[in-house]
CSV table of C-alpha atoms in Angstrom, one decimal:
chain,number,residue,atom,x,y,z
A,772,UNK,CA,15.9,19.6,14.2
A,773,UNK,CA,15.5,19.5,17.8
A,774,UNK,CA,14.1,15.7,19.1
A,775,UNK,CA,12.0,15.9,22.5
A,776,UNK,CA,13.9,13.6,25.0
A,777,UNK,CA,11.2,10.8,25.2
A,778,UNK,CA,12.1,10.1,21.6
A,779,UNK,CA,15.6,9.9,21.5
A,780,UNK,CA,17.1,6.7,20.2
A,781,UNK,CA,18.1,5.3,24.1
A,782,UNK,CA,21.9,3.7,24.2
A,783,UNK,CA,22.2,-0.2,24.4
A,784,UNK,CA,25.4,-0.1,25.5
A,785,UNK,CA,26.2,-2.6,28.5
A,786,UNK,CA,27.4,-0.1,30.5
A,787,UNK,CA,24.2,2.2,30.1
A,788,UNK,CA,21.1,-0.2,30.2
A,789,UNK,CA,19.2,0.1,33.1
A,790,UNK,CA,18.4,-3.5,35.3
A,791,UNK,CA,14.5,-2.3,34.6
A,792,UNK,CA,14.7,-1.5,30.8
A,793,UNK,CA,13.2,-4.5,28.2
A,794,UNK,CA,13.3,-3.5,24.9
A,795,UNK,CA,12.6,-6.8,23.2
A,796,UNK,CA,13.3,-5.2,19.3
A,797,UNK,CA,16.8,-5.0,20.1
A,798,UNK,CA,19.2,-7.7,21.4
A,799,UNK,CA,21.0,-7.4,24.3
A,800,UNK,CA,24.6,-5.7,23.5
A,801,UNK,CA,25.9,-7.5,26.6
A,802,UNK,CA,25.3,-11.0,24.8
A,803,UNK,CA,27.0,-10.2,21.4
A,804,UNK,CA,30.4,-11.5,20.6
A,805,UNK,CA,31.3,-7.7,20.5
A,806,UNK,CA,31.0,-7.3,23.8
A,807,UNK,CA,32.7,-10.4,24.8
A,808,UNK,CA,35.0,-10.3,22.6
A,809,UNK,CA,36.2,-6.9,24.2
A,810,UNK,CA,35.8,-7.7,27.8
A,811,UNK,CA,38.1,-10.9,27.0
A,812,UNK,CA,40.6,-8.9,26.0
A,813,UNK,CA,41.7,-8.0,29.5
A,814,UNK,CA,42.7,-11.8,30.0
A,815,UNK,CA,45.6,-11.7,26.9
A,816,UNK,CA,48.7,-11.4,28.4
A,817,UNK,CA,51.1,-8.5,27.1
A,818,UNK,CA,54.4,-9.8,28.0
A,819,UNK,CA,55.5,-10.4,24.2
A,820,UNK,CA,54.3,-7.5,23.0
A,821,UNK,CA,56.2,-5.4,25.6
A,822,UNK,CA,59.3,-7.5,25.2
A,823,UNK,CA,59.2,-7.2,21.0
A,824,UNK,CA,59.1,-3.0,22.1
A,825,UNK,CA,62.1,-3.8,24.2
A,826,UNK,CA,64.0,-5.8,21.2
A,827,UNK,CA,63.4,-3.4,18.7
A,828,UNK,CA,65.0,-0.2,20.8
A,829,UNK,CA,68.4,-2.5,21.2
A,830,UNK,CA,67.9,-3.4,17.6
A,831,UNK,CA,67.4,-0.3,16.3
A,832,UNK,CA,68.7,2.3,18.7
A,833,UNK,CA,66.4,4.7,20.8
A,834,UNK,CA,64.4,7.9,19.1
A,835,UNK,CA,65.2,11.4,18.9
A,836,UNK,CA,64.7,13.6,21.9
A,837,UNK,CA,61.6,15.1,20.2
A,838,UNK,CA,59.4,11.6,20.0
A,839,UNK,CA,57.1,11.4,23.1
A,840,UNK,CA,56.4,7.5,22.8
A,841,UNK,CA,59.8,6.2,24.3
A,842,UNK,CA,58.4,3.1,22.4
A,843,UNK,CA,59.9,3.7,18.9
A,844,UNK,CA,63.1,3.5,18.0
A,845,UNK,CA,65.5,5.4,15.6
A,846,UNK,CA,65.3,2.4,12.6
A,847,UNK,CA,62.1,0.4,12.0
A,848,UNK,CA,62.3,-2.9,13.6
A,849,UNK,CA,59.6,-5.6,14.6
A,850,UNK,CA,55.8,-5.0,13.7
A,851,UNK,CA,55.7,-1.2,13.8
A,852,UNK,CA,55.3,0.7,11.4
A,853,UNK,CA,53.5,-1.4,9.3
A,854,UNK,CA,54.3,0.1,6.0
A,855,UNK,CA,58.3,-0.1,6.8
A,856,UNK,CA,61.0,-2.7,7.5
A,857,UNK,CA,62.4,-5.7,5.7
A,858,UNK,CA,59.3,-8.0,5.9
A,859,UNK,CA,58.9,-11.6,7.2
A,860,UNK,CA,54.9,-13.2,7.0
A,861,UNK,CA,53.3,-11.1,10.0
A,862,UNK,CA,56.8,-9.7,10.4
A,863,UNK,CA,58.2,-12.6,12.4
A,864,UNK,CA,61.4,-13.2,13.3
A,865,UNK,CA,63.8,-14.5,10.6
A,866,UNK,CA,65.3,-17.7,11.3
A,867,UNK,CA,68.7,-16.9,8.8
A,868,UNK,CA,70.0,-20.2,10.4
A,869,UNK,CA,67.6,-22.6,9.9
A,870,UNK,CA,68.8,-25.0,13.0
A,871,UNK,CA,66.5,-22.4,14.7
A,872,UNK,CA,63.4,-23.4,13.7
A,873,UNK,CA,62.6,-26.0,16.5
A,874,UNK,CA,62.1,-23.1,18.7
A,875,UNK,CA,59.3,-22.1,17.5
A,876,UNK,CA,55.7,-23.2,17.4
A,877,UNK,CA,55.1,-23.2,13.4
A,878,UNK,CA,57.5,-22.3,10.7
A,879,UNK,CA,56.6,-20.1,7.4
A,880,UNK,CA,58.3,-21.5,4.6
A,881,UNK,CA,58.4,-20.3,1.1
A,882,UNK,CA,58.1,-22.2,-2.2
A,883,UNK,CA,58.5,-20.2,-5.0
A,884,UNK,CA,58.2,-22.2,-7.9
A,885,UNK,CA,55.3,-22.1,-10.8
A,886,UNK,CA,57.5,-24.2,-13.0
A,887,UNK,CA,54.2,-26.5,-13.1
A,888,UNK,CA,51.9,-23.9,-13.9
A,889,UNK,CA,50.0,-25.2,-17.4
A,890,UNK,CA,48.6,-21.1,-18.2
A,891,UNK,CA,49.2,-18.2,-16.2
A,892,UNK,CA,52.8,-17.9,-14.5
A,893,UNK,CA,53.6,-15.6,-11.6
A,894,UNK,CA,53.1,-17.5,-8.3
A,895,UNK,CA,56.6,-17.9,-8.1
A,896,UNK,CA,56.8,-14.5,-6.7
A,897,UNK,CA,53.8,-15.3,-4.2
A,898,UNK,CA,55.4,-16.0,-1.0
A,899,UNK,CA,56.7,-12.3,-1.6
A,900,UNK,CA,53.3,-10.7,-2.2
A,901,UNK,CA,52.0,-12.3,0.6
A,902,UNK,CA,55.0,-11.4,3.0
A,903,UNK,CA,54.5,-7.7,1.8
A,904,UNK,CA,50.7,-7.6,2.4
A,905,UNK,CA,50.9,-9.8,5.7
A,906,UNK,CA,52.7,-6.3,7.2
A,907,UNK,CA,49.0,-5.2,7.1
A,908,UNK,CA,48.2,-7.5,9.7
A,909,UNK,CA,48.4,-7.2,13.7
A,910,UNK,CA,49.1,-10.6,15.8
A,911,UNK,CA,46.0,-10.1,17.3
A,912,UNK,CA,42.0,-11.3,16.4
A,913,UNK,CA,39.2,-9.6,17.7
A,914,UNK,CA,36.3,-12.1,17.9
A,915,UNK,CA,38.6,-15.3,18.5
A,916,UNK,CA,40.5,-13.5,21.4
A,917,UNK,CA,43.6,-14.7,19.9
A,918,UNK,CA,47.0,-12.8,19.9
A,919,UNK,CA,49.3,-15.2,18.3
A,920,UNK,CA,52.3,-13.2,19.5
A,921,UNK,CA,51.4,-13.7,22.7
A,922,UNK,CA,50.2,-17.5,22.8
A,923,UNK,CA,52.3,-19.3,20.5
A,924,UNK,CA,56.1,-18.8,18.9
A,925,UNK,CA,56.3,-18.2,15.2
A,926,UNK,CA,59.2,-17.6,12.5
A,927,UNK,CA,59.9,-17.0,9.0
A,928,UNK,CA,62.6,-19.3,7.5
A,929,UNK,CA,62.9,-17.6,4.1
A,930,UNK,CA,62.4,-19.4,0.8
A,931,UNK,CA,63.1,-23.1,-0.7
A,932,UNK,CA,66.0,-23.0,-3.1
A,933,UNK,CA,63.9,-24.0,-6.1
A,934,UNK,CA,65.5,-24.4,-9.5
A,935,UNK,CA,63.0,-22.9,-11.9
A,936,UNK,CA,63.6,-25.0,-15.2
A,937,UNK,CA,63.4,-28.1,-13.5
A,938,UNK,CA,60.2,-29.5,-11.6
A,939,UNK,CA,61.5,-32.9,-10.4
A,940,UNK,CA,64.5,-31.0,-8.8
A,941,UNK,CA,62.8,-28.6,-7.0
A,942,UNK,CA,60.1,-31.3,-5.6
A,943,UNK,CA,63.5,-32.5,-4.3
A,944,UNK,CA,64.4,-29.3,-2.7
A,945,UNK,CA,60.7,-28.5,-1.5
A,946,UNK,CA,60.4,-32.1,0.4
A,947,UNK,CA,63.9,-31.6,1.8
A,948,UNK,CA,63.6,-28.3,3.3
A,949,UNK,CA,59.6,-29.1,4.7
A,950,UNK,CA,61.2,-32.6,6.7
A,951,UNK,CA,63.8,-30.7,8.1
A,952,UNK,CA,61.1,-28.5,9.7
A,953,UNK,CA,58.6,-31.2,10.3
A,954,UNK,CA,61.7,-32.8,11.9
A,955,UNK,CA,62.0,-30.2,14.7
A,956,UNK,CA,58.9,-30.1,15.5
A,957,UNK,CA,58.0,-27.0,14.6
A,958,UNK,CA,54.5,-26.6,12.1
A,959,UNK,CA,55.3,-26.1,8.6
A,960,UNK,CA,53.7,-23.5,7.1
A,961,UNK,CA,54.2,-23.4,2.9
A,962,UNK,CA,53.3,-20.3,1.0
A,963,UNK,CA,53.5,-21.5,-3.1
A,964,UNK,CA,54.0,-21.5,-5.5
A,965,UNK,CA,51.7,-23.7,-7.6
A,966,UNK,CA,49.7,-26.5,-6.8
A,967,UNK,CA,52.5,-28.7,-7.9
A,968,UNK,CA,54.3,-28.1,-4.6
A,969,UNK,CA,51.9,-30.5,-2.7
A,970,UNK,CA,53.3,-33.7,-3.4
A,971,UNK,CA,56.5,-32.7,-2.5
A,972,UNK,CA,55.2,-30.5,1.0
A,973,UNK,CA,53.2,-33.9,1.8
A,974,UNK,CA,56.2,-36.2,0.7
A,975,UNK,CA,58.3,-34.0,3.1
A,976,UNK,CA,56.2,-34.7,5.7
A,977,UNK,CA,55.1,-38.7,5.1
A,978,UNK,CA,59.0,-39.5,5.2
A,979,UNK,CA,59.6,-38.6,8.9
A,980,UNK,CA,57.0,-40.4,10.3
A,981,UNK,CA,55.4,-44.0,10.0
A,982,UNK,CA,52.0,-42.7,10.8
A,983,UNK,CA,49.0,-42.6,8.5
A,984,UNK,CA,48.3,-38.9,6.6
A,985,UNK,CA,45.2,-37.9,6.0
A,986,UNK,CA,44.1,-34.3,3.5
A,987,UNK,CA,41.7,-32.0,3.3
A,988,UNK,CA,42.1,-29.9,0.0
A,989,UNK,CA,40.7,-26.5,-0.9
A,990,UNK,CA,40.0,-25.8,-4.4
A,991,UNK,CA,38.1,-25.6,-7.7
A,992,UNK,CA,39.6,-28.4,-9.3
A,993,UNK,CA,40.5,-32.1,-8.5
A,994,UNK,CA,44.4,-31.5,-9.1
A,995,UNK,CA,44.6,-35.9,-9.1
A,996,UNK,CA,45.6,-36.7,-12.8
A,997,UNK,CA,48.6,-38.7,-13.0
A,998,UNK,CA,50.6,-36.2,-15.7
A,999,UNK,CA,49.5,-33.2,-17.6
A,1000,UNK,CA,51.6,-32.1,-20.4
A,1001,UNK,CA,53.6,-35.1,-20.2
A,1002,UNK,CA,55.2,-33.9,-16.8
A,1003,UNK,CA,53.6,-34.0,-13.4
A,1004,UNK,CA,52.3,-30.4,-13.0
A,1005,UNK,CA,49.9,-28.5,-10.9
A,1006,UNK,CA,46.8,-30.5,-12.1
A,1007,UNK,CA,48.8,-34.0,-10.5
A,1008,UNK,CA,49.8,-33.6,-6.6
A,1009,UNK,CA,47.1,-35.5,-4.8
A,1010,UNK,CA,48.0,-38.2,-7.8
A,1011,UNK,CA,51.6,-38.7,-6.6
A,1012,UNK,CA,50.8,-37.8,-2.7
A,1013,UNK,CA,48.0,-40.7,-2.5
A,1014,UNK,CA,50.6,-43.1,-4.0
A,1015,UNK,CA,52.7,-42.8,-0.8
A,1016,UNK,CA,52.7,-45.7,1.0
A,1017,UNK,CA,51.1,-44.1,4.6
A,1018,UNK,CA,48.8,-41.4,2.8
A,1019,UNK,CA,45.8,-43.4,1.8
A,1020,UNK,CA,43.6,-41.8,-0.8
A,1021,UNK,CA,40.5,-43.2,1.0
A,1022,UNK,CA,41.5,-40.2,3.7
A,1023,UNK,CA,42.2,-37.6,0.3
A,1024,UNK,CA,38.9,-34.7,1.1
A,1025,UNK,CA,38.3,-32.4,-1.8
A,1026,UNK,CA,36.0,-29.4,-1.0
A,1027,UNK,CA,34.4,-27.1,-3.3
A,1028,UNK,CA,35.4,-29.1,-6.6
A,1029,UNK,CA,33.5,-27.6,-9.6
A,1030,UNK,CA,32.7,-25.4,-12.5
A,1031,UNK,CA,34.2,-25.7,-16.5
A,1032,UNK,CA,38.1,-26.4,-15.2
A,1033,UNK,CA,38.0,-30.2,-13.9
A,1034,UNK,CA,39.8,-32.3,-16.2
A,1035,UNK,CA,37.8,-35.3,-16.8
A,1036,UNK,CA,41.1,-38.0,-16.5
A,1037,UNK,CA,40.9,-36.0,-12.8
A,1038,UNK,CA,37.2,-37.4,-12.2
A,1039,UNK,CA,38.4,-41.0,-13.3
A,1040,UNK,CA,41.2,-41.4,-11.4
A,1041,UNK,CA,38.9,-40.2,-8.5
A,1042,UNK,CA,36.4,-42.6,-8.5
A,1043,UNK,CA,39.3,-45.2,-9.3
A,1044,UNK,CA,40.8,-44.2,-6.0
A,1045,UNK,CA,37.7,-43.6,-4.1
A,1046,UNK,CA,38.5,-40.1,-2.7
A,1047,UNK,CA,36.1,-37.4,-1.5
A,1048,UNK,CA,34.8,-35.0,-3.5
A,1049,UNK,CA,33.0,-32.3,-1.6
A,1050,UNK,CA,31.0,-29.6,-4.1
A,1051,UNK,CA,30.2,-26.0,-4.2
A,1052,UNK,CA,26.8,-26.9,-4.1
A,1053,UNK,CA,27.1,-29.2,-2.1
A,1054,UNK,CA,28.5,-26.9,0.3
A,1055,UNK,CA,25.4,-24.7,-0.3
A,1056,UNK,CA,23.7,-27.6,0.7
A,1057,UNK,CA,24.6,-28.5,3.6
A,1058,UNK,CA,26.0,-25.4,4.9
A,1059,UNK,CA,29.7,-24.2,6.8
A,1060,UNK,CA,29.1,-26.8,9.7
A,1061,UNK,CA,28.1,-30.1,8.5
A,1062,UNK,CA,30.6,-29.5,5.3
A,1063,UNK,CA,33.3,-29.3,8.3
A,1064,UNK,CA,32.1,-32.2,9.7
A,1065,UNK,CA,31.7,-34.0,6.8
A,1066,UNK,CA,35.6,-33.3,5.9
A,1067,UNK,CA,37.1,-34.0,9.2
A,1068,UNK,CA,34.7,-37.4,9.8
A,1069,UNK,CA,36.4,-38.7,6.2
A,1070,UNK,CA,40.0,-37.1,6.5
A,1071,UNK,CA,40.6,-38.1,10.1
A,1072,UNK,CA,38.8,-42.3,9.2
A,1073,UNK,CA,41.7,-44.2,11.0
A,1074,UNK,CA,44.5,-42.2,10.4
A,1075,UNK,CA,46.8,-40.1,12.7
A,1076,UNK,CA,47.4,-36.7,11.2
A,1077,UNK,CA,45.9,-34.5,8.4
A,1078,UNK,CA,47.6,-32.0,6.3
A,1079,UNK,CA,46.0,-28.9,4.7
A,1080,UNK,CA,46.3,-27.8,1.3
A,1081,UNK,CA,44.7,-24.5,0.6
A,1082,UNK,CA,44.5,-22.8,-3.5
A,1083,UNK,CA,43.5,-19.9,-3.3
A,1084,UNK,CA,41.5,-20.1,-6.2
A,1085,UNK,CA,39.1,-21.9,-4.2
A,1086,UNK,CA,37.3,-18.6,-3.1
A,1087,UNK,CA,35.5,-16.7,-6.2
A,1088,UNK,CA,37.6,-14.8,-8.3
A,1089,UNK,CA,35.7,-12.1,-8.0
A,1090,UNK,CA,37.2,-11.8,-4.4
A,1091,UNK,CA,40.9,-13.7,-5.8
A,1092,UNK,CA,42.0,-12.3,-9.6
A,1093,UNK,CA,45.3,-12.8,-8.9
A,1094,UNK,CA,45.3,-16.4,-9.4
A,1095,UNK,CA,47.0,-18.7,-12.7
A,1096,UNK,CA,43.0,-20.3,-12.6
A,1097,UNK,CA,40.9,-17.9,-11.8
A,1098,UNK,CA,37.2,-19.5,-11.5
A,1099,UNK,CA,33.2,-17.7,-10.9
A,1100,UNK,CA,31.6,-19.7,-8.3
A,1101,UNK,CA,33.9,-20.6,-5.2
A,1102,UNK,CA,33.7,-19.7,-1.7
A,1103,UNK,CA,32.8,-16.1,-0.8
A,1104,UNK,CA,35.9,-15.1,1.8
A,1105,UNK,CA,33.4,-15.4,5.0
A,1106,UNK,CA,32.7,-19.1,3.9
A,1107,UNK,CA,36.5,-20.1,3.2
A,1108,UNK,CA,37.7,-19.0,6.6
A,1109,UNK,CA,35.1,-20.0,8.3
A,1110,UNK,CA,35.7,-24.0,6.5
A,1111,UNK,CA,39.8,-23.5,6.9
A,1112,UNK,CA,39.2,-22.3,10.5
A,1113,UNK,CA,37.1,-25.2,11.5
A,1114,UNK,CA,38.8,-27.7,9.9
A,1115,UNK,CA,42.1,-26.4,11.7
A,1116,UNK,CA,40.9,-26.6,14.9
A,1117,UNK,CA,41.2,-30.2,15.0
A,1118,UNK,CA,44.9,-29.9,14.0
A,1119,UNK,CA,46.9,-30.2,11.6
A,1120,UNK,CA,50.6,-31.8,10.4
A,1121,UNK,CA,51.1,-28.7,8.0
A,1122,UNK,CA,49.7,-26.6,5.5
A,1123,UNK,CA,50.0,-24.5,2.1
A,1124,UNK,CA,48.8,-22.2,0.6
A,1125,UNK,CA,48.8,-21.9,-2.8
A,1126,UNK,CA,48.4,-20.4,-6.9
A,1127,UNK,CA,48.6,-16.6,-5.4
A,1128,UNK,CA,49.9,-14.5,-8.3
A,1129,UNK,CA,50.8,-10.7,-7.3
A,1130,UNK,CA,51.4,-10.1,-11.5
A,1131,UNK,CA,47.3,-10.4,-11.6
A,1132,UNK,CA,46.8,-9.1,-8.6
A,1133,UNK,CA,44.9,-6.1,-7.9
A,1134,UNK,CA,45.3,-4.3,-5.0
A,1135,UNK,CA,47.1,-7.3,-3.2
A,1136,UNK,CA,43.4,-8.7,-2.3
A,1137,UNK,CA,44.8,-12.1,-3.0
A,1138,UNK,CA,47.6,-12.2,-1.6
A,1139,UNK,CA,45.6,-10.7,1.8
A,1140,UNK,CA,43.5,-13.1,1.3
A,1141,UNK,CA,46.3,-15.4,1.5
A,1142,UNK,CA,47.3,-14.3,4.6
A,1143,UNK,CA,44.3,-14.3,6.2
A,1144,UNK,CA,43.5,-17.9,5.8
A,1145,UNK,CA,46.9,-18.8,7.3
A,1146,UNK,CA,46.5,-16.5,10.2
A,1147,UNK,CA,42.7,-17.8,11.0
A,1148,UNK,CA,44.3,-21.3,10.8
A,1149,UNK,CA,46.9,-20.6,13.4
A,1150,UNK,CA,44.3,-18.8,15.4
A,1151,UNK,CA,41.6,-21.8,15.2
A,1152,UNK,CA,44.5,-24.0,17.0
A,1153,UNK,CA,45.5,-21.4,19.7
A,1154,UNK,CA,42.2,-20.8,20.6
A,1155,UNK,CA,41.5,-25.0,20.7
A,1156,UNK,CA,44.4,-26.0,22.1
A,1157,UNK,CA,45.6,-28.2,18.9
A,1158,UNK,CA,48.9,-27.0,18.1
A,1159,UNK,CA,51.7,-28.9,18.4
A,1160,UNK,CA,49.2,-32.1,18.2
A,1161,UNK,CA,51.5,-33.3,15.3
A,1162,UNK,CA,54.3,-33.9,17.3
A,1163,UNK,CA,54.1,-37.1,18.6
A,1164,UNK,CA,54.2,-39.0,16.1
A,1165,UNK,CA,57.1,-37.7,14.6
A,1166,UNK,CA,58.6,-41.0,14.7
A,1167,UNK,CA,61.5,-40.5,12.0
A,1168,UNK,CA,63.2,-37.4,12.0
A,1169,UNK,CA,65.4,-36.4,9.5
A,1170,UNK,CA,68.9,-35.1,10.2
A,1171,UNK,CA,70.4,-32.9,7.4
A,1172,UNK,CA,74.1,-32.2,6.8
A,1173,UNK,CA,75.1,-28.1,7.5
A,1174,UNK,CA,77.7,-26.9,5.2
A,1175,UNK,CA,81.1,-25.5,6.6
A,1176,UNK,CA,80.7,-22.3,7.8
A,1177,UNK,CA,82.2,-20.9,10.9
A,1178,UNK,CA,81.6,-17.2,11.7
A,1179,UNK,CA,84.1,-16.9,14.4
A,1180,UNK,CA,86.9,-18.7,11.7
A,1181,UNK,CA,85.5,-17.0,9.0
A,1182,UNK,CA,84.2,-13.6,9.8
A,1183,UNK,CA,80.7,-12.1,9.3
A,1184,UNK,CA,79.4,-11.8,5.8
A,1185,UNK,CA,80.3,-8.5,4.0
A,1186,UNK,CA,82.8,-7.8,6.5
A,1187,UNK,CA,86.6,-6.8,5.5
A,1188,UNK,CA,89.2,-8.0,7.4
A,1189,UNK,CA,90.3,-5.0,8.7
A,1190,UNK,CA,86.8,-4.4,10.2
A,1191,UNK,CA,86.9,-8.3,12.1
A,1192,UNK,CA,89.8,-7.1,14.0
């Protein structure tokens, strides 16, 4: 059907509007984060990106004479493609030595370990669904005007060596390996795992510095009863953390407790410890600012650091089935991020994320949605300036043996001799 000119639908585009034109039904393009969001762009700098091309055609030779982008190389390496390659989280570099992670910004770690899981195994292989889905991801965020590859350093160091029939061990292993990066200086960034890797990610952390810890928690349930079972399990972390001598439990901030799964020996040992409980509906309540607000004002009360512990079963299940504790009623996915984000912009000493569970998983939506809350974390800091903030008071570093291994004595792994000569 043919439309007369005077009543064509006229653009709002910036770049068409007219000085003269006021059409008050719609908002002005030119004030939308959309807009600004793209004309900030221009102001990212491109030198990592360009250098990450430049790795990846000495890492994996240059392409046949018939590809037209000189870009790609022979053998996947780096970012691209996405569906290809041995995968890191947001395909970062591996740090296979571990002495390395100092030079980097923030350090993924993972814990895989659901020895304290009291229904639904599988988050032990949860650092590897999230890995594989993170591939999905580009460094880059739109409407923060945030490309982590270009504004801060990150790497992958593998997984903790957790020994699956026994818990106490593997807390051993999980503090160990989270001190040694808190140690450098570098952000530790857990992946679980179940919940019951908290005490020992926030044990980790307390024992290399002298300085006061405070939490902010994300989850259905309260997670502070002293055992469960008869062994300290993924209902018990913030039990064990809050007995550490600088993590006070006054400074423990629970958000979006609720709903038929809180144990009531949780509640009592709550109100015995005076922590912070922060509701679904109280959320609703108050709404996504003055919850943040809220959180920080009692995390940060006279301490020096807070740590972030994120279950993903916070957020509906609806948008998380694969989760040991699946739950109607949390956050929807815009409301989680938006909490995590704002919470993280004040800084952190560290953070999990926890209970993904790829054998319930459908589609990888959780484990996504995983990754998504620790890339809007890292984000929120870029784009405030806050990380790193942890470093000063690392006042007791931890300094951990390396076993004997030379590689100019000994060789390269699955080499023969003949091919070291």
């Amino acid at each position: 059907m043919h439309i007369p000119p005077r009543d064509r639908s006229r653009s709002h585009h910036p770049a068409d509007r007219r000085h003269d034109e006021r059409r008050q039904h719609h908002p002005d393009l030119s004030k939308l984060l959309g807009w600004k969001a793209a004309r900030a762009e221009a102001d990212i700098p491109h030198g990592e990106w360009k250098k990450e091309q430049a790795w990846a055609l000495r890492m994996g030779l240059t392409a046949a004479d018939s590809i037209e982008d000189r870009s790609i190389p022979t053998f996947a390496r780096g970012e691209l493609p996405h569906y290809a390659g041995i995968n890191t989280f947001l395909k970062a570099p591996y740090t296979e030595d571990v002495q390395e992670v100092g030079m980097y910004d923030a350090t993924v770690l993972g814990a895989p370990f659901d020895g304290g899981t009291t229904y639904r195994p599988g988050t032990r292989f949860g650092p590897q669904g999230v890995r594989k889905i993170s591939a999905l991801y580009t460094p880059y965020n739109y409407e923060i005007g945030v490309d982590l590859r270009e504004q801060m350093s990150l790497c992958d160091a593998g997984d903790i060596f957790t020994i699956p029939g026994n818990i106490e061990k593997t807390f051993d292993q999980i503090s160990r390996a989270v001190s040694h990066v808190f140690s450098s200086g570098s952000l530790p960034i857990i992946i679980g795992g179940d919940h019951s890797i908290g005490f020992p990610c926030v044990r980790g952390i307390a024992e290399c510095t002298s300085k006061k810890i405070g939490i902010v928690h994300f989850d259905r349930h309260a997670d502070i009863q002293e055992k469960d079972l008869d062994e300290r399990m993924h209902t018990t972390p913030w039990y064990h953390s809050t007995n550490l001598p600088n993590v006070p439990a006054k400074n423990l901030v629970q958000v979006g407790i609720g709903g038929w799964q809180v144990p009531r020996p949780a509640v009592k040992e709550a109100v015995k410890r005076e922590t912070n409980i922060i509701t679904m509906s109280d959320m609703e309540e108050m709404g996504i600012d003055k919850t943040a607000e809220m959180a920080l004002e009692m995390a940060w009360d006279g301490v020096d650091m807070v740590y972030m512990s994120f279950d993903i079963d916070s957020i509906d299940c609806g948008f998380v089935p694969g989760t040991g504790w699946p739950e109607p009623g949390g956050f929807l996915p815009r409301e989680a991020l938006a909490l995590a984000s704002k919470v993280a912009a004040e800084g952190i000493c560290g953070m999990e994320l926890v209970e993904v569970s790829p054998p319930y998983d459908t589609s990888d939506i959780t484990a996504l949605m995983g990754t998504r809350v620790i890339v809007d974390v890292l984000g929120s800091m870029v784009s405030a300036g806050t990380l790193g903030k942890h470093k000063v008071h690392i006042d007791k570093p931890v300094d951990l043996p390396m076993g004997d291994y030379d590689e100019a004595r000994d060789g390269k792994r699955w080499t023969t001799p003949a091919k070291q000569k």
